[in-house]
């Protein structure tokens, strides 16, 4: 038994599927201690949108650390924080006409969600929050209370209250008109659903099976929230920072949420950082009312600002992500075509293949690992093979990963895959 098994808690998960010791990484490749190379279609669960050890971010980080500048500062003012805020305003908020205040909660996605829920309740004076089937928002009690997965919910150990789960887009496979239940529940005073403070939604369900909400569905939801004076929270922790093709995943739908949660790739380098954005009128926090020791993570501000500066100043990065997205979706469509009932799910570089038999996805992910590719599964039964390559991956590496995935699918399903090169 190695130290990981003898000392580390049973709670560990990824290291069970990928049982090797990873030592180095560069771009879209990871290297294990025993010298094997693995192509990365996982990207740190979305924390590594710009790849591993990206030199564009590494150099300013190393320079910063060697310069004697501040590393830890709670929420004190530093030049690194100033530069991050200025860059975020100039390159992300202003060009999109978004007027948001920026809050730094604790440095993880769940911290951002907790802050969003707390603020929505504080602003409206209401307790109830609506979420969606198969949503995933994090593992602390507030974010778990708006998460769908029953196994994760059971881990709470206490009742998860003051929330209700509504059908996400596609939950009834198109058999129910959009928002039939939600609209009725909000409008009928006998529905038993208390008027909510907020609705929290992912535009693509990263953990819950890669269902992607249609733009029209998101617009319908935003409209319903507006009609009923309910705050709309978009959790862009996984789908944000370019993952679906635009910086915010809701841009395509043309909606403006009241509150937005960001984390994972906002530092760009895999360093912990989270933001909660909200319309200025909602900023009724009292100083220190929501606090945390690790909010001012200056190295993350440095890499975060460098990532925005390098990749988001003009539209070229977005165009290259669009090209990679079509390549990925074409490849996945060919892989899915081999199996009855298999379909492609997701949007942009957050996409995968749903298999009617949940064991198939699990087996394909394991077979891919044996062949040198990291892919995980998603969905309540792990029924979707989920691919999330770096947005900076080369078309050649993307093709290589698709070839491995196709070969793994053939081994597991016994069905041939006609994978033409999509480069
Ligand atoms: N929201 C979404 C949509 C997520 O995908 C995740 C993480 N998978 C979280 C919140 C929680 O983020 P963290 O693990 O950093 O707490």
Tab-separated table of C-alpha atoms and ligand atoms in Angstrom:
chain	number	residue	atom	x	y	z
A	1	UNK	CA	0.000	0.000	0.000
A	2	UNK	CA	1.466	3.362	-0.909
A	3	UNK	CA	1.306	6.480	1.276
A	4	UNK	CA	-1.684	7.754	-0.678
A	5	UNK	CA	-3.699	4.682	0.256
A	6	UNK	CA	-2.370	4.225	3.773
A	7	UNK	CA	-2.550	7.861	4.907
A	8	UNK	CA	-4.885	9.766	2.637
A	9	UNK	CA	-8.603	9.589	3.330
A	10	UNK	CA	-10.995	7.260	1.553
A	11	UNK	CA	-12.628	10.387	0.163
A	12	UNK	CA	-10.019	10.645	-2.612
A	13	UNK	CA	-11.528	10.134	-6.043
A	14	UNK	CA	-9.652	11.121	-9.229
A	15	UNK	CA	-6.513	9.275	-8.132
A	16	UNK	CA	-8.559	6.072	-8.059
A	17	UNK	CA	-9.473	6.333	-11.742
A	18	UNK	CA	-6.022	7.534	-12.764
A	19	UNK	CA	-3.788	5.421	-10.593
A	20	UNK	CA	-0.356	6.816	-11.338
A	21	UNK	CA	1.852	9.525	-9.855
A	22	UNK	CA	1.880	12.629	-12.040
A	23	UNK	CA	5.156	14.488	-11.878
A	24	UNK	CA	5.346	17.135	-14.593
A	25	UNK	CA	3.034	18.816	-17.047
A	26	UNK	CA	3.253	21.089	-20.013
A	27	UNK	CA	0.455	22.392	-22.230
A	28	UNK	CA	-1.916	19.494	-22.834
A	29	UNK	CA	0.426	16.776	-21.589
A	30	UNK	CA	1.003	15.272	-18.168
A	31	UNK	CA	3.958	13.035	-17.398
A	32	UNK	CA	3.921	10.358	-14.723
A	33	UNK	CA	6.807	9.458	-12.455
A	34	UNK	CA	7.388	6.309	-14.482
A	35	UNK	CA	7.897	8.375	-17.621
A	36	UNK	CA	4.559	7.923	-19.431
A	37	UNK	CA	2.947	10.791	-21.262
A	38	UNK	CA	-0.789	11.397	-20.927
A	39	UNK	CA	-2.800	13.705	-23.114
A	40	UNK	CA	-5.096	15.845	-20.997
A	41	UNK	CA	-8.783	16.050	-21.938
A	42	UNK	CA	-9.658	16.907	-18.332
A	43	UNK	CA	-7.867	20.218	-17.710
A	44	UNK	CA	-8.023	20.147	-13.927
A	45	UNK	CA	-11.836	19.938	-14.064
A	46	UNK	CA	-11.817	23.234	-15.939
A	47	UNK	CA	-9.162	25.024	-13.887
A	48	UNK	CA	-6.571	24.769	-16.667
A	49	UNK	CA	-8.269	26.332	-19.687
A	50	UNK	CA	-4.919	27.696	-20.863
A	51	UNK	CA	-3.071	24.395	-20.343
A	52	UNK	CA	-0.453	23.353	-17.814
A	53	UNK	CA	2.439	25.669	-16.951
A	54	UNK	CA	1.578	28.013	-19.792
A	55	UNK	CA	4.757	30.123	-20.265
A	56	UNK	CA	2.629	33.237	-20.887
A	57	UNK	CA	1.474	32.965	-17.263
A	58	UNK	CA	4.429	31.175	-15.711
A	59	UNK	CA	6.939	33.913	-16.471
A	60	UNK	CA	5.028	36.780	-14.831
A	61	UNK	CA	4.277	34.489	-11.886
A	62	UNK	CA	7.931	33.587	-11.364
A	63	UNK	CA	8.976	37.230	-11.809
A	64	UNK	CA	6.369	38.295	-9.279
A	65	UNK	CA	7.407	35.701	-6.685
A	66	UNK	CA	11.096	36.543	-7.042
A	67	UNK	CA	10.459	40.262	-6.794
A	68	UNK	CA	9.605	40.240	-3.107
A	69	UNK	CA	6.034	41.349	-3.799
A	70	UNK	CA	3.084	40.514	-1.553
A	71	UNK	CA	1.750	36.955	-1.763
A	72	UNK	CA	-0.981	36.899	0.865
A	73	UNK	CA	-3.025	39.950	1.679
A	74	UNK	CA	-6.618	39.056	2.659
A	75	UNK	CA	-8.492	41.888	0.947
A	76	UNK	CA	-5.856	44.572	1.385
A	77	UNK	CA	-4.935	46.760	-1.574
A	78	UNK	CA	-1.978	45.589	-3.675
A	79	UNK	CA	-0.705	46.537	-7.137
A	80	UNK	CA	-1.460	42.969	-8.289
A	81	UNK	CA	-5.093	43.292	-7.266
A	82	UNK	CA	-5.336	46.745	-8.839
A	83	UNK	CA	-3.995	45.405	-12.140
A	84	UNK	CA	-6.326	42.408	-12.093
A	85	UNK	CA	-9.388	44.585	-11.419
A	86	UNK	CA	-8.397	47.124	-14.076
A	87	UNK	CA	-7.763	44.407	-16.659
A	88	UNK	CA	-10.990	42.595	-15.823
A	89	UNK	CA	-12.964	45.806	-16.205
A	90	UNK	CA	-11.235	46.858	-19.426
A	91	UNK	CA	-11.154	43.524	-21.266
A	92	UNK	CA	-14.118	41.606	-19.885
A	93	UNK	CA	-16.795	43.840	-18.365
A	94	UNK	CA	-16.699	47.006	-20.474
A	95	UNK	CA	-16.613	45.394	-23.948
A	96	UNK	CA	-19.666	43.326	-22.954
A	97	UNK	CA	-21.523	46.270	-21.443
A	98	UNK	CA	-21.641	44.503	-18.102
A	99	UNK	CA	-21.944	46.661	-15.041
A	100	UNK	CA	-20.948	44.384	-12.166
A	101	UNK	CA	-19.279	44.896	-8.816
A	102	UNK	CA	-16.555	42.345	-8.139
A	103	UNK	CA	-16.399	40.454	-4.869
A	104	UNK	CA	-13.588	38.098	-3.909
A	105	UNK	CA	-15.041	35.379	-1.683
A	106	UNK	CA	-12.883	32.452	-0.533
A	107	UNK	CA	-10.845	31.039	-3.421
A	108	UNK	CA	-13.007	28.156	-4.683
A	109	UNK	CA	-16.158	27.749	-6.736
A	110	UNK	CA	-18.278	26.758	-3.789
A	111	UNK	CA	-17.214	29.944	-1.961
A	112	UNK	CA	-18.468	31.993	-4.874
A	113	UNK	CA	-21.800	30.157	-4.849
A	114	UNK	CA	-22.198	30.557	-1.076
A	115	UNK	CA	-21.636	34.304	-1.427
A	116	UNK	CA	-24.180	34.486	-4.264
A	117	UNK	CA	-26.856	32.633	-2.292
A	118	UNK	CA	-26.237	34.666	0.845
A	119	UNK	CA	-26.416	37.947	-1.046
A	120	UNK	CA	-29.598	36.979	-2.931
A	121	UNK	CA	-31.302	36.122	0.366
A	122	UNK	CA	-30.046	39.282	2.019
A	123	UNK	CA	-31.187	41.544	-0.817
A	124	UNK	CA	-34.654	40.045	-1.219
A	125	UNK	CA	-35.340	39.094	2.378
A	126	UNK	CA	-36.564	35.720	1.037
A	127	UNK	CA	-35.086	32.336	1.957
A	128	UNK	CA	-36.098	30.018	-0.804
A	129	UNK	CA	-33.835	29.371	-3.815
A	130	UNK	CA	-34.679	27.390	-6.956
A	131	UNK	CA	-32.136	25.207	-8.677
A	132	UNK	CA	-32.344	22.574	-11.405
A	133	UNK	CA	-32.307	18.824	-11.799
A	134	UNK	CA	-28.755	17.490	-12.134
A	135	UNK	CA	-27.235	20.821	-11.124
A	136	UNK	CA	-23.835	20.903	-9.447
A	137	UNK	CA	-22.818	23.972	-7.495
A	138	UNK	CA	-20.328	22.738	-4.890
A	139	UNK	CA	-19.919	20.745	-1.713
A	140	UNK	CA	-20.475	23.139	1.186
A	141	UNK	CA	-23.939	23.171	2.729
A	142	UNK	CA	-25.424	26.092	0.798
A	143	UNK	CA	-24.111	25.027	-2.586
A	144	UNK	CA	-24.927	21.386	-1.819
A	145	UNK	CA	-28.510	22.393	-1.090
A	146	UNK	CA	-28.828	23.528	-4.734
A	147	UNK	CA	-26.972	20.472	-6.101
A	148	UNK	CA	-28.980	17.578	-7.515
A	149	UNK	CA	-26.796	14.499	-7.096
A	150	UNK	CA	-28.272	12.292	-4.359
A	151	UNK	CA	-24.979	10.701	-3.300
A	152	UNK	CA	-23.371	14.116	-2.798
A	153	UNK	CA	-26.454	15.435	-1.008
A	154	UNK	CA	-26.446	12.517	1.424
A	155	UNK	CA	-22.904	13.474	2.418
A	156	UNK	CA	-24.290	16.660	4.000
A	157	UNK	CA	-25.446	14.783	7.096
A	158	UNK	CA	-28.128	17.413	7.780
A	159	UNK	CA	-31.314	18.317	5.918
A	160	UNK	CA	-30.638	20.540	2.933
A	161	UNK	CA	-33.430	23.055	3.114
A	162	UNK	CA	-34.857	26.277	1.668
A	163	UNK	CA	-34.422	25.131	-1.911
A	164	UNK	CA	-36.469	23.361	-4.600
A	165	UNK	CA	-35.269	21.620	-7.730
A	166	UNK	CA	-36.957	22.390	-11.076
A	167	UNK	CA	-36.684	20.516	-14.398
A	168	UNK	CA	-33.634	21.635	-16.401
A	169	UNK	CA	-33.816	22.063	-20.164
A	170	UNK	CA	-34.216	18.630	-21.734
A	171	UNK	CA	-35.117	16.856	-18.470
A	172	UNK	CA	-38.341	15.599	-20.090
A	173	UNK	CA	-36.667	15.088	-23.487
A	174	UNK	CA	-38.808	17.741	-25.135
A	175	UNK	CA	-42.092	16.183	-24.001
A	176	UNK	CA	-43.026	19.134	-21.785
A	177	UNK	CA	-43.278	22.764	-22.871
A	178	UNK	CA	-40.476	24.878	-21.364
A	179	UNK	CA	-41.161	26.107	-17.819
A	180	UNK	CA	-44.634	24.549	-17.647
A	181	UNK	CA	-44.079	23.479	-14.055
A	182	UNK	CA	-41.917	26.424	-12.982
A	183	UNK	CA	-44.303	29.096	-14.288
A	184	UNK	CA	-47.310	27.366	-12.747
A	185	UNK	CA	-45.465	26.890	-9.454
A	186	UNK	CA	-44.633	30.599	-9.324
A	187	UNK	CA	-48.070	31.814	-10.348
A	188	UNK	CA	-50.382	29.489	-8.441
A	189	UNK	CA	-50.457	30.519	-4.799
A	190	UNK	CA	-51.382	26.993	-3.898
A	191	UNK	CA	-48.255	25.468	-5.439
A	192	UNK	CA	-46.525	25.051	-2.091
A	193	UNK	CA	-43.387	26.687	-3.518
A	194	UNK	CA	-42.426	29.756	-1.502
A	195	UNK	CA	-41.538	32.803	-3.580
A	196	UNK	CA	-37.813	32.406	-4.200
A	197	UNK	CA	-35.019	34.904	-3.662
A	198	UNK	CA	-33.149	33.531	-6.647
A	199	UNK	CA	-32.832	30.906	-9.330
A	200	UNK	CA	-29.354	29.440	-9.780
A	201	UNK	CA	-28.432	27.810	-13.076
A	202	UNK	CA	-25.523	26.436	-15.092
A	203	UNK	CA	-25.768	27.067	-18.842
A	204	UNK	CA	-24.082	23.693	-19.395
A	205	UNK	CA	-24.247	21.145	-16.598
A	206	UNK	CA	-20.582	20.291	-16.192
A	207	UNK	CA	-20.935	17.564	-13.561
A	208	UNK	CA	-24.591	16.653	-14.077
A	209	UNK	CA	-24.317	15.056	-17.525
A	210	UNK	CA	-23.300	17.870	-19.906
A	211	UNK	CA	-26.821	18.892	-20.798
A	212	UNK	CA	-26.553	22.312	-22.446
A	213	UNK	CA	-29.477	24.669	-22.036
A	214	UNK	CA	-30.733	26.152	-25.302
A	215	UNK	CA	-30.271	29.906	-25.655
A	216	UNK	CA	-34.053	30.285	-25.966
A	217	UNK	CA	-34.548	28.359	-22.718
A	218	UNK	CA	-32.068	30.619	-20.918
A	219	UNK	CA	-33.834	33.689	-22.280
A	220	UNK	CA	-37.158	32.258	-21.125
A	221	UNK	CA	-35.718	31.704	-17.671
A	222	UNK	CA	-34.306	35.241	-17.493
A	223	UNK	CA	-37.693	36.604	-18.570
A	224	UNK	CA	-39.551	34.548	-15.977
A	225	UNK	CA	-37.178	35.772	-13.264
A	226	UNK	CA	-37.702	39.362	-14.354
A	227	UNK	CA	-41.501	38.994	-14.376
A	228	UNK	CA	-41.463	37.593	-10.869
A	229	UNK	CA	-38.774	39.810	-9.396
A	230	UNK	CA	-36.474	36.862	-8.743
A	231	UNK	CA	-32.686	37.213	-8.959
A	232	UNK	CA	-30.971	35.152	-11.639
A	233	UNK	CA	-27.642	33.611	-10.641
A	234	UNK	CA	-25.532	32.018	-13.367
A	235	UNK	CA	-22.928	29.651	-11.977
A	236	UNK	CA	-20.158	30.020	-14.552
A	237	UNK	CA	-17.537	28.310	-12.412
A	238	UNK	CA	-17.011	25.535	-14.962
A	239	UNK	CA	-18.594	26.821	-18.187
A	240	UNK	CA	-17.083	30.309	-17.904
A	241	UNK	CA	-13.656	31.733	-18.812
A	242	UNK	CA	-13.997	30.794	-22.482
A	243	UNK	CA	-14.907	27.129	-22.039
A	244	UNK	CA	-18.056	27.301	-24.188
A	245	UNK	CA	-16.520	29.657	-26.755
A	246	UNK	CA	-17.213	33.083	-25.241
A	247	UNK	CA	-15.785	34.474	-22.006
A	248	UNK	CA	-19.102	34.087	-20.171
A	249	UNK	CA	-21.180	31.092	-21.170
A	250	UNK	CA	-24.391	33.154	-21.162
A	251	UNK	CA	-23.231	35.604	-23.857
A	252	UNK	CA	-24.703	33.496	-26.658
A	253	UNK	CA	-28.160	33.733	-25.053
A	254	UNK	CA	-27.855	37.505	-24.707
A	255	UNK	CA	-28.973	37.501	-21.075
A	256	UNK	CA	-27.533	39.527	-18.204
A	257	UNK	CA	-27.694	37.609	-14.941
A	258	UNK	CA	-28.015	39.540	-11.675
A	259	UNK	CA	-25.207	37.523	-10.090
A	260	UNK	CA	-22.404	35.495	-11.710
A	261	UNK	CA	-20.082	32.970	-10.078
A	262	UNK	CA	-16.580	32.482	-11.487
A	263	UNK	CA	-13.639	30.418	-10.298
A	264	UNK	CA	-11.634	27.490	-11.770
A	265	UNK	CA	-9.888	29.172	-14.764
A	266	UNK	CA	-10.145	32.794	-13.658
A	267	UNK	CA	-6.545	32.663	-12.377
A	268	UNK	CA	-5.656	30.874	-15.621
A	269	UNK	CA	-2.851	28.914	-14.039
A	270	UNK	CA	-4.656	26.539	-11.711
A	271	UNK	CA	-4.130	28.805	-8.707
A	272	UNK	CA	-7.178	29.137	-6.439
A	273	UNK	CA	-9.236	32.275	-7.042
A	274	UNK	CA	-12.959	32.986	-7.160
A	275	UNK	CA	-15.132	35.977	-8.016
A	276	UNK	CA	-18.770	36.730	-7.379
A	277	UNK	CA	-20.068	39.437	-9.702
A	278	UNK	CA	-23.318	41.295	-9.124
A	279	UNK	CA	-25.238	44.311	-10.298
A	280	UNK	CA	-24.180	47.383	-8.306
A	281	UNK	CA	-27.657	47.847	-6.795
A	282	UNK	CA	-27.298	44.492	-5.055
A	283	UNK	CA	-24.120	45.519	-3.261
A	284	UNK	CA	-25.626	45.889	0.193
A	285	UNK	CA	-22.931	43.934	2.034
A	286	UNK	CA	-21.706	45.475	5.247
A	287	UNK	CA	-17.883	45.625	5.453
A	288	UNK	CA	-16.601	42.192	6.447
A	289	UNK	CA	-20.059	40.630	6.452
A	290	UNK	CA	-18.762	37.873	4.182
A	291	UNK	CA	-15.122	37.244	4.907
A	292	UNK	CA	-12.299	34.762	4.342
A	293	UNK	CA	-8.547	34.496	4.845
A	294	UNK	CA	-7.597	33.532	1.304
A	295	UNK	CA	-9.377	36.134	-0.788
A	296	UNK	CA	-6.382	38.201	-1.761
A	297	UNK	CA	-4.305	35.562	-3.525
A	298	UNK	CA	-1.886	37.855	-5.314
A	299	UNK	CA	-0.068	35.242	-7.446
A	300	UNK	CA	-3.523	34.326	-8.807
A	301	UNK	CA	-4.224	37.996	-9.575
A	302	UNK	CA	-0.935	38.129	-11.489
A	303	UNK	CA	-1.624	35.068	-13.655
A	304	UNK	CA	-5.313	36.017	-13.989
A	305	UNK	CA	-4.449	39.465	-15.355
A	306	UNK	CA	-1.787	37.980	-17.660
A	307	UNK	CA	-4.296	35.459	-19.049
A	308	UNK	CA	-6.888	38.150	-19.786
A	309	UNK	CA	-4.258	40.400	-21.340
A	310	UNK	CA	-2.842	37.687	-23.584
A	311	UNK	CA	-5.985	35.840	-24.651
A	312	UNK	CA	-8.881	38.285	-24.417
A	313	UNK	CA	-7.606	41.598	-25.788
A	314	UNK	CA	-8.825	40.778	-29.302
A	315	UNK	CA	-11.040	38.148	-30.911
A	316	UNK	CA	-8.321	35.827	-32.227
A	317	UNK	CA	-8.366	33.451	-29.263
A	318	UNK	CA	-12.139	33.168	-29.449
A	319	UNK	CA	-11.939	32.291	-33.158
A	320	UNK	CA	-9.371	29.607	-32.519
A	321	UNK	CA	-11.581	28.154	-29.749
A	322	UNK	CA	-14.483	28.095	-32.244
A	323	UNK	CA	-12.349	26.075	-34.690
A	324	UNK	CA	-11.333	23.612	-31.974
A	325	UNK	CA	-14.950	23.291	-30.853
A	326	UNK	CA	-16.143	22.262	-34.326
A	327	UNK	CA	-13.307	19.777	-34.570
A	328	UNK	CA	-14.197	18.296	-31.183
A	329	UNK	CA	-17.927	18.092	-31.915
A	330	UNK	CA	-17.306	16.484	-35.307
A	331	UNK	CA	-15.054	13.858	-33.741
A	332	UNK	CA	-17.496	13.167	-30.907
A	333	UNK	CA	-20.375	12.854	-33.381
A	334	UNK	CA	-18.426	10.205	-35.283
A	335	UNK	CA	-17.662	8.354	-32.049
A	336	UNK	CA	-21.306	8.474	-30.931
A	337	UNK	CA	-22.532	7.277	-34.327
A	338	UNK	CA	-21.226	3.782	-33.599
A	339	UNK	CA	-23.641	3.083	-30.736
A	340	UNK	CA	-27.439	2.989	-30.762
A	341	UNK	CA	-28.852	5.769	-28.594
A	342	UNK	CA	-25.484	7.467	-28.010
A	343	UNK	CA	-25.607	11.250	-28.480
A	344	UNK	CA	-23.248	14.206	-28.270
A	345	UNK	CA	-23.866	16.618	-25.424
A	346	UNK	CA	-22.405	19.948	-24.353
A	347	UNK	CA	-21.211	23.163	-25.919
A	348	UNK	CA	-17.827	24.488	-27.017
A	349	UNK	CA	-14.933	22.621	-25.436
A	350	UNK	CA	-17.180	21.269	-22.689
A	351	UNK	CA	-18.647	18.335	-24.572
A	352	UNK	CA	-18.962	14.586	-24.511
A	353	UNK	CA	-20.858	11.474	-25.512
A	354	UNK	CA	-23.893	10.171	-23.635
A	355	UNK	CA	-24.297	6.381	-23.610
A	356	UNK	CA	-27.604	4.741	-22.735
A	357	UNK	CA	-25.705	2.080	-20.779
A	358	UNK	CA	-23.854	4.005	-18.040
A	359	UNK	CA	-21.175	1.335	-17.744
A	360	UNK	CA	-20.059	2.097	-21.292
A	361	UNK	CA	-18.844	5.616	-20.450
A	362	UNK	CA	-16.987	4.414	-17.365
A	363	UNK	CA	-15.266	1.671	-19.341
A	364	UNK	CA	-14.327	4.014	-22.196
A	365	UNK	CA	-12.778	6.476	-19.732
A	366	UNK	CA	-10.749	3.634	-18.138
A	367	UNK	CA	-9.677	2.290	-21.535
A	368	UNK	CA	-8.671	5.812	-22.628
A	369	UNK	CA	-6.462	6.130	-19.576
A	370	UNK	CA	-4.789	2.817	-20.375
A	371	UNK	CA	-4.112	4.269	-23.828
A	372	UNK	CA	-2.679	7.532	-22.458
A	373	UNK	CA	-5.652	9.929	-22.389
A	374	UNK	CA	-7.306	11.554	-19.382
A	375	UNK	CA	-11.083	11.848	-19.742
A	376	UNK	CA	-13.630	11.709	-16.970
A	377	UNK	CA	-17.298	10.826	-16.853
A	378	UNK	CA	-20.213	13.072	-15.969
A	379	UNK	CA	-23.849	12.593	-15.000
A	380	UNK	CA	-25.735	10.985	-12.117
A	381	UNK	CA	-24.774	7.483	-13.291
A	382	UNK	CA	-21.466	8.505	-14.896
A	383	UNK	CA	-23.190	7.884	-18.227
A	384	UNK	CA	-21.392	10.593	-20.242
A	385	UNK	CA	-17.771	10.519	-21.421
A	386	UNK	CA	-16.739	14.102	-20.787
A	387	UNK	CA	-14.028	15.866	-22.738
A	388	UNK	CA	-12.612	19.186	-21.653
A	389	UNK	CA	-9.354	19.828	-23.501
A	390	UNK	CA	-7.388	23.008	-22.899
A	391	UNK	CA	-8.614	25.919	-25.007
A	392	UNK	CA	-4.992	26.258	-26.107
A	393	UNK	CA	-4.644	22.666	-27.376
A	394	UNK	CA	-3.252	22.265	-30.900
A	395	UNK	CA	-5.589	20.793	-33.563
A	396	UNK	CA	-3.072	17.922	-33.884
A	397	UNK	CA	-3.233	17.062	-30.169
A	398	UNK	CA	-7.008	17.379	-30.232
A	399	UNK	CA	-7.103	14.906	-33.103
A	400	UNK	CA	-4.705	12.582	-31.290
A	401	UNK	CA	-7.008	12.584	-28.249
A	402	UNK	CA	-10.068	11.952	-30.410
A	403	UNK	CA	-8.279	9.036	-32.081
A	404	UNK	CA	-7.489	7.516	-28.677
A	405	UNK	CA	-11.062	8.052	-27.522
A	406	UNK	CA	-12.388	6.435	-30.708
A	407	UNK	CA	-10.070	3.444	-30.295
A	408	UNK	CA	-11.162	3.084	-26.654
A	409	UNK	CA	-14.826	3.267	-27.709
A	410	UNK	CA	-14.274	0.534	-30.303
A	411	UNK	CA	-12.611	-1.722	-27.717
A	412	UNK	CA	-15.418	-1.212	-25.196
A	413	UNK	CA	-18.479	-1.253	-27.461
A	414	UNK	CA	-17.219	-3.591	-30.175
A	415	UNK	CA	-18.740	-1.176	-32.708
A	416	UNK	CA	-16.559	0.355	-35.414
A	417	UNK	CA	-15.988	4.117	-35.462
A	418	UNK	CA	-15.344	5.852	-38.758
A	419	UNK	CA	-13.204	8.697	-37.506
A	420	UNK	CA	-12.036	10.864	-40.356
A	421	UNK	CA	-9.393	13.419	-39.416
A	422	UNK	CA	-11.239	16.640	-38.727
A	423	UNK	CA	-8.231	18.964	-38.896
B	1	LIG	N1	-20.084	25.211	-9.634
B	1	LIG	C1	-19.842	24.463	-10.715
B	1	LIG	C2	-20.692	24.656	-11.929
B	1	LIG	C3	-18.809	23.526	-10.712
B	1	LIG	O1	-18.584	22.773	-11.800
B	1	LIG	C4	-18.013	23.385	-9.551
B	1	LIG	C5	-16.867	22.396	-9.482
B	1	LIG	N2	-16.941	21.293	-10.272
B	1	LIG	C6	-18.313	24.195	-8.440
B	1	LIG	C7	-19.338	25.099	-8.522
B	1	LIG	C8	-17.530	24.075	-7.174
B	1	LIG	O2	-16.232	24.529	-7.337
B	1	LIG	P1	-15.106	24.115	-6.294
B	1	LIG	O3	-14.865	22.649	-6.492
B	1	LIG	O4	-13.924	24.943	-6.655
B	1	LIG	O5	-15.640	24.421	-4.947
